[in-house]
Structure formats: C-alpha cells, structure tokens
Short mmCIF file of C-alpha atoms and ligand atoms in Angstrom, two decimals:
data_model
loop_
_atom_site.label_atom_id
_atom_site.label_comp_id
_atom_site.label_asym_id
_atom_site.label_seq_id
_atom_site.Cartn_x
_atom_site.Cartn_y
_atom_site.Cartn_z
CA UNK A 1 20.36 12.81 -5.85
CA UNK A 2 16.60 12.59 -6.07
CA UNK A 3 14.68 12.87 -2.82
CA UNK A 4 12.05 10.12 -2.04
CA UNK A 5 9.59 10.54 0.74
CA UNK A 6 8.67 7.32 2.56
CA UNK A 7 6.80 6.20 5.51
CA UNK A 8 9.52 5.34 7.88
CA UNK A 9 12.25 4.66 9.07
CA UNK A 10 12.61 0.99 9.47
CA UNK A 11 9.27 0.11 7.90
CA UNK A 12 8.02 -2.23 5.13
CA UNK A 13 7.98 0.90 2.80
CA UNK A 14 11.66 1.63 3.47
CA UNK A 15 12.66 -2.10 2.85
CA UNK A 16 10.63 -2.40 -0.29
CA UNK A 17 11.79 1.06 -1.65
CA UNK A 18 15.42 0.39 -0.96
CA UNK A 19 15.05 -2.95 -2.69
CA UNK A 20 13.37 -1.44 -5.78
CA UNK A 21 15.34 1.88 -6.23
CA UNK A 22 18.72 1.03 -4.69
CA UNK A 23 20.98 3.50 -3.09
CA UNK A 24 21.10 6.24 -5.72
CA UNK A 25 18.36 8.21 -3.92
CA UNK A 26 18.05 10.23 -0.89
CA UNK A 27 15.33 8.74 1.38
CA UNK A 28 13.44 11.13 3.53
CA UNK A 29 11.36 9.40 6.26
CA UNK A 30 7.94 10.75 7.50
CA UNK A 31 5.89 9.41 10.29
CA UNK A 32 2.58 9.77 8.60
CA UNK A 33 1.45 8.86 5.02
CA UNK A 34 -0.22 12.12 4.70
CA UNK A 35 3.21 13.75 5.14
CA UNK A 36 4.65 11.59 2.42
CA UNK A 37 1.96 12.96 0.13
CA UNK A 38 2.24 16.51 1.08
CA UNK A 39 6.20 16.51 0.92
CA UNK A 40 5.86 15.15 -2.63
CA UNK A 41 3.04 17.61 -3.63
CA UNK A 42 4.85 20.58 -2.34
CA UNK A 43 8.29 19.75 -3.87
CA UNK A 44 9.99 18.93 -0.52
CA UNK A 45 10.87 15.56 -2.20
CA UNK A 46 10.88 14.61 -5.86
CA UNK A 47 9.06 11.43 -5.33
CA UNK A 48 6.92 9.66 -2.79
CA UNK A 49 6.14 6.01 -2.10
CA UNK A 50 2.56 4.78 -1.27
CA UNK A 51 1.64 1.33 -0.37
CA UNK A 52 -1.67 0.69 -2.24
CA UNK A 53 -2.73 -2.89 -2.00
CA UNK A 54 -1.98 -6.23 -0.19
CA UNK A 55 -2.65 -9.79 -1.09
CA UNK A 56 -4.55 -10.36 2.25
CA UNK A 57 -5.96 -6.88 3.08
CA UNK A 58 -6.92 -5.62 -0.55
CA UNK A 59 -6.69 -1.84 -1.26
CA UNK A 60 -5.51 0.40 1.38
CA UNK A 61 -8.47 2.77 1.07
CA UNK A 62 -7.08 5.76 3.04
CA UNK A 63 -4.06 5.73 0.69
CA UNK A 64 -6.26 5.42 -2.53
CA UNK A 65 -8.46 8.32 -1.10
CA UNK A 66 -5.43 10.62 -0.71
CA UNK A 67 -4.22 9.83 -4.16
CA UNK A 68 -7.58 10.59 -5.64
CA UNK A 69 -8.95 13.45 -3.58
CA UNK A 70 -6.11 15.27 -1.83
CA UNK A 71 -3.18 15.45 -4.36
CA UNK A 72 -2.50 15.64 -8.04
CA UNK A 73 0.48 13.28 -8.26
CA UNK A 74 0.88 10.98 -11.33
CA UNK A 75 1.76 7.43 -10.60
CA UNK A 76 5.32 6.91 -12.10
CA UNK A 77 5.80 3.19 -11.33
CA UNK A 78 4.49 0.20 -9.35
CA UNK A 79 6.17 -2.69 -7.80
CA UNK A 80 5.36 -5.62 -5.47
CA UNK A 81 7.37 -6.66 -2.36
CA UNK A 82 7.02 -9.63 0.01
CA UNK A 83 5.90 -8.72 3.28
CA UNK A 84 7.10 -10.98 6.40
CA UNK A 85 5.31 -9.92 9.55
CA UNK A 86 7.10 -10.53 12.84
CA UNK A 87 5.95 -10.27 16.54
CA UNK A 88 8.46 -8.08 18.35
CA UNK A 89 8.50 -7.53 22.18
CA UNK A 90 9.98 -8.60 25.34
CA UNK A 91 9.97 -12.28 26.56
CA UNK A 92 7.55 -13.37 29.32
CA UNK A 93 8.41 -12.01 32.75
CA UNK A 94 9.43 -14.84 35.23
CA UNK A 95 6.39 -16.63 36.61
CA UNK A 96 4.20 -15.39 33.59
CA UNK A 97 4.70 -18.30 31.13
CA UNK A 98 1.69 -20.18 30.09
CA UNK A 99 2.24 -23.57 28.46
CA UNK A 100 -0.88 -23.42 26.25
CA UNK A 101 0.03 -19.96 24.90
CA UNK A 102 3.67 -18.62 24.76
CA UNK A 103 2.39 -15.30 24.09
CA UNK A 104 -0.50 -15.16 26.67
CA UNK A 105 1.24 -12.58 28.65
CA UNK A 106 0.88 -9.82 25.92
CA UNK A 107 -1.96 -7.50 26.71
CA UNK A 108 -1.51 -5.01 23.91
CA UNK A 109 -0.24 -4.99 20.35
CA UNK A 110 0.74 -2.02 18.46
CA UNK A 111 0.93 -1.80 14.72
CA UNK A 112 -0.28 -0.27 11.30
CA UNK A 113 -3.94 -0.65 10.80
CA UNK A 114 -3.49 -3.05 7.61
CA UNK A 115 -1.70 -5.55 9.87
CA UNK A 116 -4.45 -7.50 11.71
CA UNK A 117 -5.92 -8.47 8.25
CA UNK A 118 -2.28 -9.87 7.28
CA UNK A 119 -1.83 -11.79 10.57
CA UNK A 120 -5.44 -12.71 11.53
CA UNK A 121 -4.69 -16.41 12.13
CA UNK A 122 -1.70 -15.94 14.40
CA UNK A 123 -3.46 -13.03 16.24
CA UNK A 124 -6.49 -15.10 16.76
CA UNK A 125 -4.55 -18.19 18.16
CA UNK A 126 -1.99 -16.37 20.39
CA UNK A 127 -3.13 -12.79 20.83
CA UNK A 128 -6.82 -12.95 21.28
CA UNK A 129 -6.59 -11.73 24.87
CA UNK A 130 -4.58 -8.63 23.70
CA UNK A 131 -5.97 -5.27 22.75
CA UNK A 132 -4.84 -3.94 19.16
CA UNK A 133 -3.86 -0.45 19.05
CA UNK A 134 -3.36 1.33 15.68
CA UNK A 135 -0.22 3.57 15.22
CA UNK A 136 1.01 5.42 12.15
CA UNK A 137 3.35 2.65 11.00
CA UNK A 138 4.63 -0.73 11.93
CA UNK A 139 7.95 0.78 12.95
CA UNK A 140 6.28 3.38 15.32
CA UNK A 141 4.83 0.58 17.16
CA UNK A 142 8.32 -1.04 17.81
CA UNK A 143 9.62 2.43 18.69
CA UNK A 144 6.92 2.80 21.29
CA UNK A 145 7.48 -0.70 22.56
CA UNK A 146 11.27 0.07 22.92
CA UNK A 147 10.45 3.15 24.99
CA UNK A 148 7.93 1.36 27.31
CA UNK A 149 10.26 -1.67 28.03
CA UNK A 150 7.06 -3.56 29.24
CA UNK A 151 6.66 -7.10 28.10
CA UNK A 152 2.98 -6.93 28.12
CA UNK A 153 3.24 -4.49 25.11
CA UNK A 154 4.37 -5.93 21.78
CA UNK A 155 4.37 -4.80 18.24
CA UNK A 156 4.16 -6.25 14.77
CA UNK A 157 6.71 -5.12 12.22
CA UNK A 158 10.01 -5.50 10.28
CA UNK A 159 12.98 -7.57 11.31
CA UNK A 160 14.98 -4.25 10.67
CA UNK A 161 12.83 -2.38 13.23
CA UNK A 162 13.49 -5.06 15.82
CA UNK A 163 17.37 -4.70 15.17
CA UNK A 164 17.36 -0.83 15.06
CA UNK A 165 15.15 -0.42 18.11
CA UNK A 166 16.77 -3.21 19.97
CA UNK A 167 13.62 -4.99 20.82
CA UNK A 168 13.83 -8.85 20.51
CA UNK A 169 12.07 -10.81 17.82
CA UNK A 170 9.45 -13.12 19.59
CA UNK A 171 8.13 -14.91 16.44
CA UNK A 172 9.03 -14.59 12.85
CA UNK A 173 6.90 -14.66 9.84
CA UNK A 174 3.38 -14.53 11.35
CA UNK A 175 1.58 -13.46 8.37
CA UNK A 176 -1.49 -15.75 7.20
CA UNK A 177 0.34 -16.72 3.92
CA UNK A 178 3.94 -17.22 2.99
CA UNK A 179 3.40 -15.31 -0.23
CA UNK A 180 2.00 -12.17 1.41
CA UNK A 181 2.84 -9.21 -0.94
CA UNK A 182 2.24 -5.52 -0.94
CA UNK A 183 1.99 -3.41 -4.06
CA UNK A 184 3.69 0.11 -3.84
CA UNK A 185 3.20 3.11 -5.97
CA UNK A 186 5.93 5.61 -6.72
CA UNK A 187 4.27 9.07 -7.37
CA UNK A 188 5.78 12.36 -8.39
CA UNK A 189 5.25 15.40 -10.43
CA UNK A 190 8.21 14.77 -12.79
CA UNK A 191 8.95 11.48 -14.50
CA UNK A 192 12.21 9.71 -13.34
CA UNK A 193 14.47 7.41 -15.20
CA UNK A 194 13.75 3.97 -13.97
CA UNK A 195 15.06 0.50 -15.13
CA UNK A 196 13.09 -0.77 -18.17
CA UNK A 197 10.07 -2.90 -17.69
CA UNK A 198 8.18 -5.27 -19.94
CA UNK A 199 4.83 -4.35 -18.48
CA UNK A 200 2.97 -1.01 -18.73
CA UNK A 201 0.05 -0.03 -16.76
CA UNK A 202 -2.57 2.77 -16.84
CA UNK A 203 -4.81 3.74 -13.85
CA UNK A 204 -7.73 5.77 -14.71
CA UNK A 205 -10.85 6.97 -12.63
CA UNK A 206 -14.19 6.87 -14.51
CA UNK A 207 -17.27 8.69 -13.23
CA UNK A 208 -20.47 7.41 -14.94
CA UNK A 209 -22.99 9.75 -16.31
CA UNK A 210 -26.10 9.92 -14.21
CA UNK A 211 -29.34 8.49 -15.75
CA UNK A 212 -27.52 6.41 -18.37
CA UNK A 213 -28.77 2.74 -17.69
CA UNK A 214 -26.01 0.33 -18.60
CA UNK A 215 -23.15 2.90 -18.59
CA UNK A 216 -20.91 0.50 -16.62
CA UNK A 217 -21.65 -2.31 -19.14
CA UNK A 218 -20.48 -0.06 -21.92
CA UNK A 219 -17.44 1.02 -20.27
CA UNK A 220 -16.36 -2.51 -19.79
CA UNK A 221 -17.29 -3.55 -23.35
CA UNK A 222 -15.04 -0.64 -24.69
CA UNK A 223 -12.18 -2.60 -23.24
CA UNK A 224 -13.49 -6.01 -23.88
CA UNK A 225 -13.96 -5.81 -27.50
CA UNK A 226 -10.55 -4.44 -28.01
CA UNK A 227 -9.10 -7.25 -25.87
CA UNK A 228 -7.62 -4.83 -23.30
CA UNK A 229 -7.18 -6.53 -20.06
CA UNK A 230 -8.29 -4.79 -16.79
CA UNK A 231 -6.30 -6.00 -13.74
CA UNK A 232 -8.40 -4.14 -11.21
CA UNK A 233 -11.69 -2.43 -10.98
CA UNK A 234 -13.30 -0.94 -7.77
CA UNK A 235 -16.17 1.31 -7.15
CA UNK A 236 -15.53 4.16 -4.56
CA UNK A 237 -17.69 6.84 -3.38
CA UNK A 238 -17.19 10.39 -5.17
CA UNK A 239 -17.50 12.01 -1.61
CA UNK A 240 -19.74 14.65 -3.39
CA UNK A 241 -23.12 13.27 -3.27
CA UNK A 242 -24.48 10.24 -1.47
CA UNK A 243 -24.86 7.29 -3.68
CA UNK A 244 -22.53 8.50 -6.51
CA UNK A 245 -19.50 6.49 -7.35
CA UNK A 246 -16.36 6.50 -9.45
CA UNK A 247 -14.64 3.50 -10.81
CA UNK A 248 -10.73 2.93 -10.10
CA UNK A 249 -9.49 0.99 -13.04
CA UNK A 250 -6.06 -0.54 -13.57
CA UNK A 251 -5.39 -1.45 -17.23
CA UNK A 252 -2.76 -3.63 -18.45
CA UNK A 253 -1.25 -1.64 -21.41
CA UNK A 254 0.08 1.83 -22.30
CA UNK A 255 -1.38 4.99 -23.38
CA UNK A 256 1.14 5.03 -26.13
CA UNK A 257 -0.81 1.87 -27.67
CA UNK A 258 -3.37 2.40 -30.37
CA UNK A 259 -6.22 0.89 -28.65
CA UNK A 260 -6.27 2.25 -25.14
CA UNK A 261 -6.76 5.90 -26.23
CA UNK A 262 -9.56 4.92 -28.53
CA UNK A 263 -11.23 2.93 -25.63
CA UNK A 264 -10.97 5.95 -23.40
CA UNK A 265 -12.45 8.24 -26.23
CA UNK A 266 -15.28 5.83 -26.57
CA UNK A 267 -16.17 5.86 -22.80
CA UNK A 268 -15.87 9.75 -22.82
CA UNK A 269 -18.32 9.81 -25.77
CA UNK A 270 -21.05 8.21 -23.75
CA UNK A 271 -20.71 10.91 -21.15
CA UNK A 272 -18.22 9.45 -18.64
CA UNK A 273 -15.66 11.57 -17.08
CA UNK A 274 -12.17 9.98 -17.17
CA UNK A 275 -9.25 11.09 -15.13
CA UNK A 276 -5.79 9.45 -15.97
CA UNK A 277 -3.85 8.81 -12.74
CA UNK A 278 -0.85 7.48 -14.57
CA UNK A 279 0.65 5.38 -17.21
CA UNK A 280 3.64 3.67 -15.74
CA UNK A 281 6.02 0.68 -15.92
CA UNK A 282 5.03 -2.35 -13.48
CA UNK A 283 7.69 -4.52 -11.97
CA UNK A 284 7.10 -8.14 -10.50
CA UNK A 285 9.13 -9.03 -7.48
CA UNK A 286 12.69 -10.18 -8.32
CA UNK A 287 14.98 -11.26 -5.59
O1 LIG B 1 3.95 0.47 8.35
C1 LIG B 1 4.63 0.10 7.62
O2 LIG B 1 5.73 -0.56 7.79
C2 LIG B 1 4.49 0.41 6.19
O3 LIG B 1 5.40 0.56 5.27
C3 LIG B 1 2.98 0.63 5.71
C4 LIG B 1 2.45 -0.81 5.19
C5 LIG B 1 0.96 -0.39 4.43
O4 LIG B 1 0.49 0.72 4.62
O5 LIG B 1 0.44 -1.26 3.85
C6 LIG B 1 3.41 -1.26 4.10
C7 LIG B 1 3.29 -2.65 3.88
C8 LIG B 1 2.54 -3.72 4.87
O6 LIG B 1 1.47 -3.93 4.02
C9 LIG B 1 2.16 -3.03 5.99
C10 LIG B 1 2.16 -1.67 6.17
#
C-alpha cells in the first residue's frame, strides 16, 4: 500500500484525505507540515498532503513557500473539502457562568494559525477576552487541552479530535460561513493512479524578466487570446532580491492540450522563466 504523509492525526487534513483517497493507503501522521514535506521528499512516504488555500483565509503562504522554495515535489492532484470548525474544551466551572457570554470563562484558545481567519466572527463575539496561541495543528491544540484539563484553556478543531482526545464539544460549526472549504494538494515524486476527473489543472511559476515594461501584460495576453482560463494568480517575493517577484499561476487545462504548451513557449520567448509545479486532476467536493 502507498504511504501518504499527513499533518495529523485527528486533523482536518486527515478527514479530508480519508474522504478523498479512501482506505487503500497507509496514512502516516506528522506533527509539523515541514515534516510532511520532508518525509515525501526523502521517500519515507510516497505522497504528501498539503492544505494550500481556504475560502476565508486565502492561500496558506507558509505551505506555498515550502512547495516553491524547499522541495521539488510535483503536484499530483487537488481537491476541496468542507471545513467545520468546533470549539472544544471543558464546561464552565461552577460559579463561573456568565449570562452574557457562555464562553467568557475561556482565557486561552489553542489552534492552527489559519483558524482565527476562519472563525473571526465567533471569536470576536465570544472569545475576545481570550488569548490565541498558535500550535502546529488543530488536533495538537485539542491534545494539549486534554492534557491540561483546565476549563480556561480551549481549542478549535475537528469533531473527531474531540472524540479521540475525550474533550467535550462546546459549540459546533463556529466558522464564519457555512460553506467554508479548504483546497488540498497531493504531492509526490511519482504519479499515482487516481479516480478520473473531468477537470485538469496546471500550476506554473513565472518570473518576469527585469527591465521589460509590460511583461506581465504580455504573460496574461498569451493566455487571454487563446481563451485559456487562469483560476488564480498571486505575486510572491522571490526571496533572492528585495522587490523581485514571481507569479504563482493556476491554469484550467492540461499540458497535453495544444494551446497551453504554446502559451508557455510564448511567455518564455519574451524572457520569462517558467517552472511547472504540476499538471494534475482537480476534484470538486462530492459527498
Ligand atoms: O490543523 C489541521 O487540522 C489541518 O489539517 C491544517 C489546516 C490548514 O493548514 O489549513 C487544514 C484545514 C483547515 O483549513 C485548517 C487547518
């Protein structure tokens, strides 16, 4: 069975990956996302799972940075998964209940750094008196809460973490929007057989030539006149020289098509550097 590195256990990454890949894989949990990348890069696992973007938070920059700067792991698939955030902790100790705020007794909240952006309304309304402390995953927060057994410290995470660590669910579905989704990437050195998908995507990094006014316009027009759809374009620092950027571009389409390779050739011809991060199937959420 192929081995898949995930941030886990009892995380959203685990829930999303089990839903997508099923049980024909061996899941190997790591505490840090850097360990997921390293395990996949070193061959300890065949594949790795990276949360890359969220409806409410946007790109997870740290993970994009790892993908671009630290490893050379092609993207093999992407899928989206709904994210229901839950407040997990112990009930108010006797004498500490507050009519105006049922969670006013919570002084500290532990979770992954992407979580406050996904639960900002709930946190503003009920947890404004609590300090937020970042931990390596949502499940790690729940694990710490279970070890402390202190009602003033709570976590935000998955329903499965609440069950597995035996910490009560205080409030379900506290994310700002019902349709909160996270996009996950499957990365790995070798291609894996996956279920067929109607949609293919290609992700490229483009570095513009210096001293070429209008270069970005030319890049975009190479796609535009071929009617190739870009689903995302983000500029990011190259980290080599202050003020220099590359563009992270998600393209709807496959490198096997006629038009996309010629668009890439056209932008290389004006002096752009192009790195292909992957050409892969994309899957919408299906229940
Ligand atoms: O901490 C977890 O549970 C994770 O799987 C990580 C992660 C992320 O990095 O975006 C995954 C999905 C949710 O958006 C929140 C956290």
